[in-house]
Coordinates of C-alpha atoms in Angstrom, one line a residue:
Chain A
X74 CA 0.0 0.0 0.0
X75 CA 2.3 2.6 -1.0
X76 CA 1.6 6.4 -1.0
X77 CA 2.7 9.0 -3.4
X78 CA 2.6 12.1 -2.5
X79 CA 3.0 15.3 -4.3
X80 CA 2.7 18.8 -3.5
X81 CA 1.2 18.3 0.0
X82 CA -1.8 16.1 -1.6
X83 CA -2.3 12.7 -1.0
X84 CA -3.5 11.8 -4.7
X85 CA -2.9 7.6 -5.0
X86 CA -3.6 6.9 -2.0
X87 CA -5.5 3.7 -2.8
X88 CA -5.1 3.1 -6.7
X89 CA -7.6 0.0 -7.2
X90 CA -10.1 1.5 -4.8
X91 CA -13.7 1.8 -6.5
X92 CA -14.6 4.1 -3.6
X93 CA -11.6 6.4 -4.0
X94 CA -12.3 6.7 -8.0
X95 CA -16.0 7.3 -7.3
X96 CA -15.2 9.7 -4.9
X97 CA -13.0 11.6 -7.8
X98 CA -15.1 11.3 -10.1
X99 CA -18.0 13.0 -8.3
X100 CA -18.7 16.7 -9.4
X101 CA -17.3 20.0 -7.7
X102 CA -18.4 23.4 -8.9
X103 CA -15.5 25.3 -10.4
X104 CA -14.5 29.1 -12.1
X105 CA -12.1 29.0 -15.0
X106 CA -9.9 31.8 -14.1
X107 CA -8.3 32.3 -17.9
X108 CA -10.1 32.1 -21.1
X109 CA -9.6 28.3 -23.1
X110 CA -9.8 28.5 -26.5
X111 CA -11.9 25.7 -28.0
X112 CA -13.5 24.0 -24.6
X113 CA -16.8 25.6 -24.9
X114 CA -18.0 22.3 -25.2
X115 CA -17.7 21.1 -21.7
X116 CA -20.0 24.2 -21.0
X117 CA -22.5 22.8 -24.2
X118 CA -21.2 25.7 -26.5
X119 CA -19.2 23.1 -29.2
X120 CA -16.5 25.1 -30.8
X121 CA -16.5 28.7 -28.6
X122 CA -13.8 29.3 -26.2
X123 CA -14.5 28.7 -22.8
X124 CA -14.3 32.4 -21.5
X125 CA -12.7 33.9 -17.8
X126 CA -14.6 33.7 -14.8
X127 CA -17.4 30.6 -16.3
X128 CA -18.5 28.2 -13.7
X129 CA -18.7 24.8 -14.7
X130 CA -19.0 21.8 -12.6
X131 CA -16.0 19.7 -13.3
X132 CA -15.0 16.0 -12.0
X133 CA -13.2 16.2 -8.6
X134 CA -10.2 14.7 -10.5
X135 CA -10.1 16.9 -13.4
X136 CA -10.8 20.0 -10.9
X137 CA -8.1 19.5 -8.6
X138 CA -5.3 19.1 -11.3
X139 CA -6.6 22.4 -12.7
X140 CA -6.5 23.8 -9.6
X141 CA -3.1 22.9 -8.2
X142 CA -1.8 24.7 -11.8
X143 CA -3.8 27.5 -10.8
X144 CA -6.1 27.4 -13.9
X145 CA -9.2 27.3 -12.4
X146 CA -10.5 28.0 -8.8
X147 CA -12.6 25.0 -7.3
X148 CA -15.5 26.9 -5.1
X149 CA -16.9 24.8 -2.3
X150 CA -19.1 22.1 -3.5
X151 CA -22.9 22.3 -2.8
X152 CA -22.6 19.4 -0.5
X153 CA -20.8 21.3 2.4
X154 CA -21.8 24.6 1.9
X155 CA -22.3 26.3 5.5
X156 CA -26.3 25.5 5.1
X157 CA -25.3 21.8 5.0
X158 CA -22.8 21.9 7.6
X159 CA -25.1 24.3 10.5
X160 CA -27.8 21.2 9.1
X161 CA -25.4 18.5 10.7
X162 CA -24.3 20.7 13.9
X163 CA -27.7 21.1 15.0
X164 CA -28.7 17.1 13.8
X165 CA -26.4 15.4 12.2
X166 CA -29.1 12.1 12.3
X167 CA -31.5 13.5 9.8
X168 CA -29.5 14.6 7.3
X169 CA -29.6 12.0 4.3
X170 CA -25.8 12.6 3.4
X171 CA -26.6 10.1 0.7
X172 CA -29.1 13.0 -1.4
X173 CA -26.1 15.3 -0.7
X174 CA -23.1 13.3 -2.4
X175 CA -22.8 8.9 -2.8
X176 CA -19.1 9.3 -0.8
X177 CA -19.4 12.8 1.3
X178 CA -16.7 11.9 3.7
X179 CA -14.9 10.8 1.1
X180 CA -15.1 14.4 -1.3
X181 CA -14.8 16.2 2.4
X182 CA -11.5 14.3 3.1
X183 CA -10.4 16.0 -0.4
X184 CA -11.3 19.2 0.1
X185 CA -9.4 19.5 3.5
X186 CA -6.5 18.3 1.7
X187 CA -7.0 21.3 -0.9
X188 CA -7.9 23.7 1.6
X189 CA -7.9 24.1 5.3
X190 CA -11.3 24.6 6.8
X191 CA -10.3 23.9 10.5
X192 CA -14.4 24.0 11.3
X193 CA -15.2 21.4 8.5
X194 CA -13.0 18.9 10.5
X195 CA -14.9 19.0 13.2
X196 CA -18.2 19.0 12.3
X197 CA -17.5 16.5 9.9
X198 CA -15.7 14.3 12.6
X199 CA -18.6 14.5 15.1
X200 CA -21.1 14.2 12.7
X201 CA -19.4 10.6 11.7
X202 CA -19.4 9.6 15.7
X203 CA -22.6 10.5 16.2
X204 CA -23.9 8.9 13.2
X205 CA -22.0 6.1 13.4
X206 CA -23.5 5.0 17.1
X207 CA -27.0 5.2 15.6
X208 CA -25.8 2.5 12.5
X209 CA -24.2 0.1 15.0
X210 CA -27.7 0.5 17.2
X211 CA -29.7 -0.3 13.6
X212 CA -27.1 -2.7 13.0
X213 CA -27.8 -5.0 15.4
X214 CA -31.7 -4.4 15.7
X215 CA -33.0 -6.6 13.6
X216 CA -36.0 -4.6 13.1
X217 CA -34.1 -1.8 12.0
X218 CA -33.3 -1.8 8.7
X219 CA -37.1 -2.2 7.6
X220 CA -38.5 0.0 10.6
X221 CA -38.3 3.3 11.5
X222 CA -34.7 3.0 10.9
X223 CA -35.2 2.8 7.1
X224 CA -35.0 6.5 6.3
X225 CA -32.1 6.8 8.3
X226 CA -29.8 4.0 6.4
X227 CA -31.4 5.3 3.0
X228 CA -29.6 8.3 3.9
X229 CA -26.0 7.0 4.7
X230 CA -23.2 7.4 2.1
X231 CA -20.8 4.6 1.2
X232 CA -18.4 5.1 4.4
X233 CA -21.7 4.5 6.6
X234 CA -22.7 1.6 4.5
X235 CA -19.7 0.1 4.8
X236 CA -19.8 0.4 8.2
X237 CA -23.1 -0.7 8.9
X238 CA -22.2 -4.2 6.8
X239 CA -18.9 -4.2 9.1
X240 CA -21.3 -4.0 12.3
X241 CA -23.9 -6.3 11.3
X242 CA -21.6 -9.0 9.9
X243 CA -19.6 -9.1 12.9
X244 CA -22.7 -9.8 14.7
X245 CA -24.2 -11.9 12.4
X246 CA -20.4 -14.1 12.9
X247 CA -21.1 -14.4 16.5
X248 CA -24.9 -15.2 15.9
X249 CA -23.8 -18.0 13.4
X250 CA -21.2 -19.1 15.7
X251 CA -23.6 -19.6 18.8
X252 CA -26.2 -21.4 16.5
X253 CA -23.7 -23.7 15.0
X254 CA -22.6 -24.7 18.6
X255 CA -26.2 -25.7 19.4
X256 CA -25.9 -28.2 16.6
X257 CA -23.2 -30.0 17.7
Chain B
X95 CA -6.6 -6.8 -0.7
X96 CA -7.5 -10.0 -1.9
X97 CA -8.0 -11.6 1.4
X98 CA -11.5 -12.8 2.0
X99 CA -11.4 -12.9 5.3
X100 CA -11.3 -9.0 7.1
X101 CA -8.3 -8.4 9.5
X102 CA -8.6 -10.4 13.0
X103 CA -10.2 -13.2 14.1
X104 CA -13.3 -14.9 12.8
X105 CA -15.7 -16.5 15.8
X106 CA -14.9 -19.9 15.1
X107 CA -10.9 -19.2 15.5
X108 CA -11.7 -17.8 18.9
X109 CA -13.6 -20.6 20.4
X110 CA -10.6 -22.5 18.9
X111 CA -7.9 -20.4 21.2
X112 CA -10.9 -20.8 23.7
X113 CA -10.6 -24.7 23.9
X114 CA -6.9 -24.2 25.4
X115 CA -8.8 -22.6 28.7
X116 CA -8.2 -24.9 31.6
X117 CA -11.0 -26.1 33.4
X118 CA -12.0 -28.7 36.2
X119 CA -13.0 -32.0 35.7
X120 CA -14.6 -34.8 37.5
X121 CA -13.2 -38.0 36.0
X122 CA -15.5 -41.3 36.1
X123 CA -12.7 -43.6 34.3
X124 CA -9.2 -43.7 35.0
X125 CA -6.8 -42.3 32.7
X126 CA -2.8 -42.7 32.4
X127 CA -1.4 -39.5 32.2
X128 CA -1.2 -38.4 28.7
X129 CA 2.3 -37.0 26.7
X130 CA 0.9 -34.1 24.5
X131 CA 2.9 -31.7 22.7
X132 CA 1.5 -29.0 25.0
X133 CA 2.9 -31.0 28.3
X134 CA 1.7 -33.9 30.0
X135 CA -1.7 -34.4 31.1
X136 CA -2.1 -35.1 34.9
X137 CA -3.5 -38.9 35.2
X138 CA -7.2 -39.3 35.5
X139 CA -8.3 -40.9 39.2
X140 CA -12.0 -41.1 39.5
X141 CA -12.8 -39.4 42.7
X142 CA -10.3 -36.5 42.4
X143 CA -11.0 -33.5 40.1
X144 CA -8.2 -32.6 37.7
X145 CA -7.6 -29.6 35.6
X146 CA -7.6 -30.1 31.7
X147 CA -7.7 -28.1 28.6
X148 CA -11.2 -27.5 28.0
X149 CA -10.8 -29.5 24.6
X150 CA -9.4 -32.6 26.3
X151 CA -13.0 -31.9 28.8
X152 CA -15.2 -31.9 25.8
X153 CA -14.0 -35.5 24.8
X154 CA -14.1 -36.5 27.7
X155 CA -17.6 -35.4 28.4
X156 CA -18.7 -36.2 25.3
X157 CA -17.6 -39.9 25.8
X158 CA -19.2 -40.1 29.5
X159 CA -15.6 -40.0 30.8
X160 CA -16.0 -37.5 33.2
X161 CA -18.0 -34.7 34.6
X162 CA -17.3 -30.8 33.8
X163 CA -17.2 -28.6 37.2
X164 CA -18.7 -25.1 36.0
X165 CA -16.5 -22.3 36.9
X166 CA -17.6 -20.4 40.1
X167 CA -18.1 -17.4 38.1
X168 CA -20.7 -19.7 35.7
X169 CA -23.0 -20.0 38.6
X170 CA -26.3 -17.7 38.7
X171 CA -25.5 -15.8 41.4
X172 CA -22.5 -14.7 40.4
X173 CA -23.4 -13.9 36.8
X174 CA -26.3 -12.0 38.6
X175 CA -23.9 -9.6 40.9
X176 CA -21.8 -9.3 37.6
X177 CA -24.9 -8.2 35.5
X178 CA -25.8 -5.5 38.3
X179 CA -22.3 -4.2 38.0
X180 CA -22.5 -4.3 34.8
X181 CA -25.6 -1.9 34.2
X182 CA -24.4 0.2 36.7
X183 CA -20.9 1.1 35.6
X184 CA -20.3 3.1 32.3
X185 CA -17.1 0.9 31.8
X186 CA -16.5 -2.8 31.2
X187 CA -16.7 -4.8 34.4
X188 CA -13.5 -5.4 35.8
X189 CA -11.4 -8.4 34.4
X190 CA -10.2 -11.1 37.0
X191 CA -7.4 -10.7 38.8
X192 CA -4.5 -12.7 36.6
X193 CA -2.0 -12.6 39.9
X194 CA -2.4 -16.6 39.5
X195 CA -0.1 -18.7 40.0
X196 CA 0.7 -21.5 37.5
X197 CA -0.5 -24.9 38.8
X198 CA 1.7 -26.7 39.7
X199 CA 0.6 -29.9 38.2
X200 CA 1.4 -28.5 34.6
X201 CA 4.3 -26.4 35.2
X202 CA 7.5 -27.5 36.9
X203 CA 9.5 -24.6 36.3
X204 CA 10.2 -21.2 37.9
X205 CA 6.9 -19.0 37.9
X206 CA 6.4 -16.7 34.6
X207 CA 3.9 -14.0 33.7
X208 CA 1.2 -15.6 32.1
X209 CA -2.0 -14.7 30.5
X210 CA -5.0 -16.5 28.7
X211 CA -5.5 -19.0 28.3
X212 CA -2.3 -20.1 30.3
X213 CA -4.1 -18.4 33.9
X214 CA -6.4 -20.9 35.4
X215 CA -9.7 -18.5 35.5
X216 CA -12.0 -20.6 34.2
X217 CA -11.4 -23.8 36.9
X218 CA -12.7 -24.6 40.1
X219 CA -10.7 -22.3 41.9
X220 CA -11.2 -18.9 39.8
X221 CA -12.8 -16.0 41.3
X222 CA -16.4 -15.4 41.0
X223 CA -16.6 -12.3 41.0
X224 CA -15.2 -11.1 37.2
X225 CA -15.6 -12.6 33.8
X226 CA -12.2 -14.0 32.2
X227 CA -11.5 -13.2 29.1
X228 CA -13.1 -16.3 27.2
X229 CA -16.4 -15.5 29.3
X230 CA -18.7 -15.7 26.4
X231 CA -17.2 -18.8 24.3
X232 CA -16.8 -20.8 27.3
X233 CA -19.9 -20.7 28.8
X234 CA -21.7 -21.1 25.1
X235 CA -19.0 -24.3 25.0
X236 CA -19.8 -25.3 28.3
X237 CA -23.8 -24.6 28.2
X238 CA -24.4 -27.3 25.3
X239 CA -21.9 -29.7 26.1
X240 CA -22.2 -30.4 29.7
X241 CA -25.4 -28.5 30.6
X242 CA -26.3 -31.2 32.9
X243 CA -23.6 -30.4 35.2
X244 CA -25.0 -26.6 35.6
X245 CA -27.7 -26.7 38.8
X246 CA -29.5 -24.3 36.7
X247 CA -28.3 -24.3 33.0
X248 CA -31.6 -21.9 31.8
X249 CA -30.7 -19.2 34.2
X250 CA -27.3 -19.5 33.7
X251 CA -28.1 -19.0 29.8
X252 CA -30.4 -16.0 30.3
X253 CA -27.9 -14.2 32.4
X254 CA -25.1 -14.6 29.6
X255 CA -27.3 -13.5 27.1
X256 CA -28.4 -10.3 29.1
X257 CA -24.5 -9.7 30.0
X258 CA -23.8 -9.9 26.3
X259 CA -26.6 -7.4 25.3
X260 CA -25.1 -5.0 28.1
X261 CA -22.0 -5.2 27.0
X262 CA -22.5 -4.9 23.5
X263 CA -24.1 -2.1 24.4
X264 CA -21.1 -0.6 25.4
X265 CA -19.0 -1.9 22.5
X266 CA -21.2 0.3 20.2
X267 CA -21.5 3.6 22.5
X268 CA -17.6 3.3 22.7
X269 CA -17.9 5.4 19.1
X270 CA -18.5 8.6 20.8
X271 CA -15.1 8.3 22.9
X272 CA -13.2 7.5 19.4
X273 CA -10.7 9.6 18.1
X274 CA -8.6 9.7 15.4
X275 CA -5.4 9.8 16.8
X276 CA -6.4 8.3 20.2
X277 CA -6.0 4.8 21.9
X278 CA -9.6 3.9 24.0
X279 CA -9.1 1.8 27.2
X280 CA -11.2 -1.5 26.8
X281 CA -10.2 -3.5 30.2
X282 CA -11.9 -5.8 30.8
X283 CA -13.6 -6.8 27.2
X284 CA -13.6 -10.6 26.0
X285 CA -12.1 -12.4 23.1
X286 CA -15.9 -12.4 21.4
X287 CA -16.4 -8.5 21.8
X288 CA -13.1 -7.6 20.3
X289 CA -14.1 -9.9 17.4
X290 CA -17.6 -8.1 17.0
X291 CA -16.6 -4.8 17.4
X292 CA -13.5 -4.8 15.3
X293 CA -14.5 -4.3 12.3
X294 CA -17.2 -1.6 13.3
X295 CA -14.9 0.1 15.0
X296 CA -12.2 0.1 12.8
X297 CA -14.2 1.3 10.2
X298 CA -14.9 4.4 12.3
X299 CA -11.6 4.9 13.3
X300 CA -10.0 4.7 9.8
X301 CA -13.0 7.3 8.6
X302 CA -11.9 9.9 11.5
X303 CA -8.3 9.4 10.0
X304 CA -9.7 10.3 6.7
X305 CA -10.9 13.4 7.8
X306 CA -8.3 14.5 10.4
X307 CA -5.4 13.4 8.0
X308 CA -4.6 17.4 6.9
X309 CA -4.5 18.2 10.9
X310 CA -2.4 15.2 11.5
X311 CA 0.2 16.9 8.5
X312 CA -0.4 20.2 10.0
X313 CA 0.8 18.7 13.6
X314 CA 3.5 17.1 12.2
X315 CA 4.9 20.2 10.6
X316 CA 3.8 19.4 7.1
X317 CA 6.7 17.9 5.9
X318 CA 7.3 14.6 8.0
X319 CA 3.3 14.1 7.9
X320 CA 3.9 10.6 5.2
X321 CA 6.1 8.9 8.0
X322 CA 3.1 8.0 10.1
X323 CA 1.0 7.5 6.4
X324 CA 3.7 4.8 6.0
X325 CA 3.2 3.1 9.5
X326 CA -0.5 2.3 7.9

């Protein structure tokens, strides 16, 4: 598992992960800060230049190589704009990260390597604790992924998910294990 | 990567460490002692109760050899006063006290540390007042192999079951205490917890990391922040 790292950004980090190259490949809003001739067309405009100051949304990927070559600014994506985060400080439980972005820790973990937002840390550190004891409760209540529970996991992004398989496996081990003993 | 298994061990491993336990048995048949790669067995006389490895018990018991003696802390009434400590304390109960000894039937030379499953804390003589580290595997093991040595093997179910739940409990609300950088004191949790919490809590731990990485470089002065990447 080696890491190369350039230029203070941790960019293969995990080569053949699928979640790290879906969480690249989600979109970030960004401001072309010099005109492009000819790539009008990412913008729907085939053959026009792509002028100064257009926002387009761009693949995190594609956005952050721009970026670190100082081409284009990336703008804080939708998905943690300060109405989202003051959302999960006041609750993080009924926020359906999932609606917001498929891996939002994942495209939050970028961003903090881009820029420092020493708030986002937090806020996105306690709202993983906090969410994360109410998955290991619906984990292991067998009730709760069809009960009242259900709104709750529909709104979990990957990282949760994960989790929640990690929680309920481990249980479902020691369940297995215990039934198989009473065989014997 | 391509592992199927995740990191630690699977249930089944641990009852298999489990089955190294010592506990106390009540032999039926006489038995010559018997040379095994882990050290001698201590001969089999029908009145007097002998300490085996709990595997050695189980074939025993299985073949109508010999009686299994719960462990004091396998008894009702201790698993009760356990259980109320339990729900009252915010923390693990308190594991035994491993000052033991080693018996001197199985070890003949100067007195070493030891821990499980070398401590004798699941025989006849182990305190009743804490649960050893194997609690949960050994009294499964114990409670549908030799239930009809337990006075009360339904109680003595329910209460494990009610322990576990409590504890569990715990396992899960331990999230809030995590921290990316930060070790969490678990004394006092058994061999079956750690294997159900794990990967749960792993998982959360590895997600805070995610997040915390650029104030981990920052920490570290920015440049030196890959050496601790590296440790990974």
């Amino acid at each position: 598992m080696g890491e190369v790292q350039f230029e203070g950004l941790v960019a293969m980090s995990s080569y053949y992960d699928i979640d790290s190259i879906l969480t690249d490949a989600q979109k970030v809003p960004c401001t072309f800060e010099l005109t492009v001739p000819g790539l009008g067309y990412i913008d729907g405009n085939l053959g026009q230049d792509m002028k100064q100051g257009t926002k387009v949304e761009l693949p995190l990927w594609l956005g952050e190589m721009l970026a670190v070559s100082n081409n284009i600014t990336l703008d804080n994506p939708s998905c943690l704009s300060p109405r989202v985060l003051n959302a999960l400080k006041a609750d993080p439980k009924t926020v359906d990260l999932r609606a917001l972005a498929p891996h939002f820790y994942g495209l939050g973990a970028r961003m903090l390597e881009l820029y420092p937002y020493p708030d986002l840390i937090d806020t996105l550190s306690d709202t993983l604790k906090t969410r994360a004891a109410v998955i290991a409760d619906q984990a292991h209540n067998p009730r709760g992924a069809i009960g009242e529970g259900a709104d709750f996991l529909r709104g979990l992004d990957e990282t949760e998910r994960q989790l929640f398989r990690a929680a309920h496996d481990s249980a479902k081990g020691v369940r297995m294990w215990i039934a198989v003993q009473k065989k014997k | 990567m391509a592992l199927p298994l995740p990191p630690g061990l699977t249930p089944p491993e641990i009852a298999f460490l489990c089955e190294m336990e010592l506990v106390t048995i009540i032999p039926r048949q006489r038995l010559e002692g018997l040379k095994l790669l882990g050290g001698p067995t201590p001969p089999l006389t029908p009145p007097h109760r002998t300490n085996l490895p709990l595997w050695l018990a189980l074939l025993l018991k299985r073949q109508k050899r010999a009686n299994i003696a719960p462990p004091p802390w396998l008894s009702p009434s201790s698993l009760g006063e356990i259980l109320d400590l339990e729900t009252g304390l915010s923390t693990f109960s308190p594991p035994p006290n491993l000052s033991f000894k080693p018996l001197s039937s199985t070890s003949t030379s100067t007195p070493t540390p030891i821990s499980p499953p070398f401590t004798p804390s699941s025989t006849a003589s182990a305190p009743s007042d804490a649960l050893p580290y194997h609690w949960l595997e050994l009294g499964e093991i114990l409670l549908e192999a030799a239930a009809d040595d337990f006075d009360d093997p339904d109680a003595v179910r329910r209460l494990l079951r009610d322990l576990r739940d409590a504890r569990m409990a715990k396992v899960r609300a331990m999230v809030e205490k995590l921290e990316a950088g930060g070790g969490v004191r678990i004394a006092g949790v058994g061999g079956m917890e750690v294997a159900e919490g794990r990967a749960f809590l792993g998982g959360v731990v590895d997600g805070l990391r995610k997040i915390e990485a650029r104030r981990e470089k920052e920490e570290d002065g920015g440049g030196s922040g890959d050496d601790d990447m590296d440790d990974l």
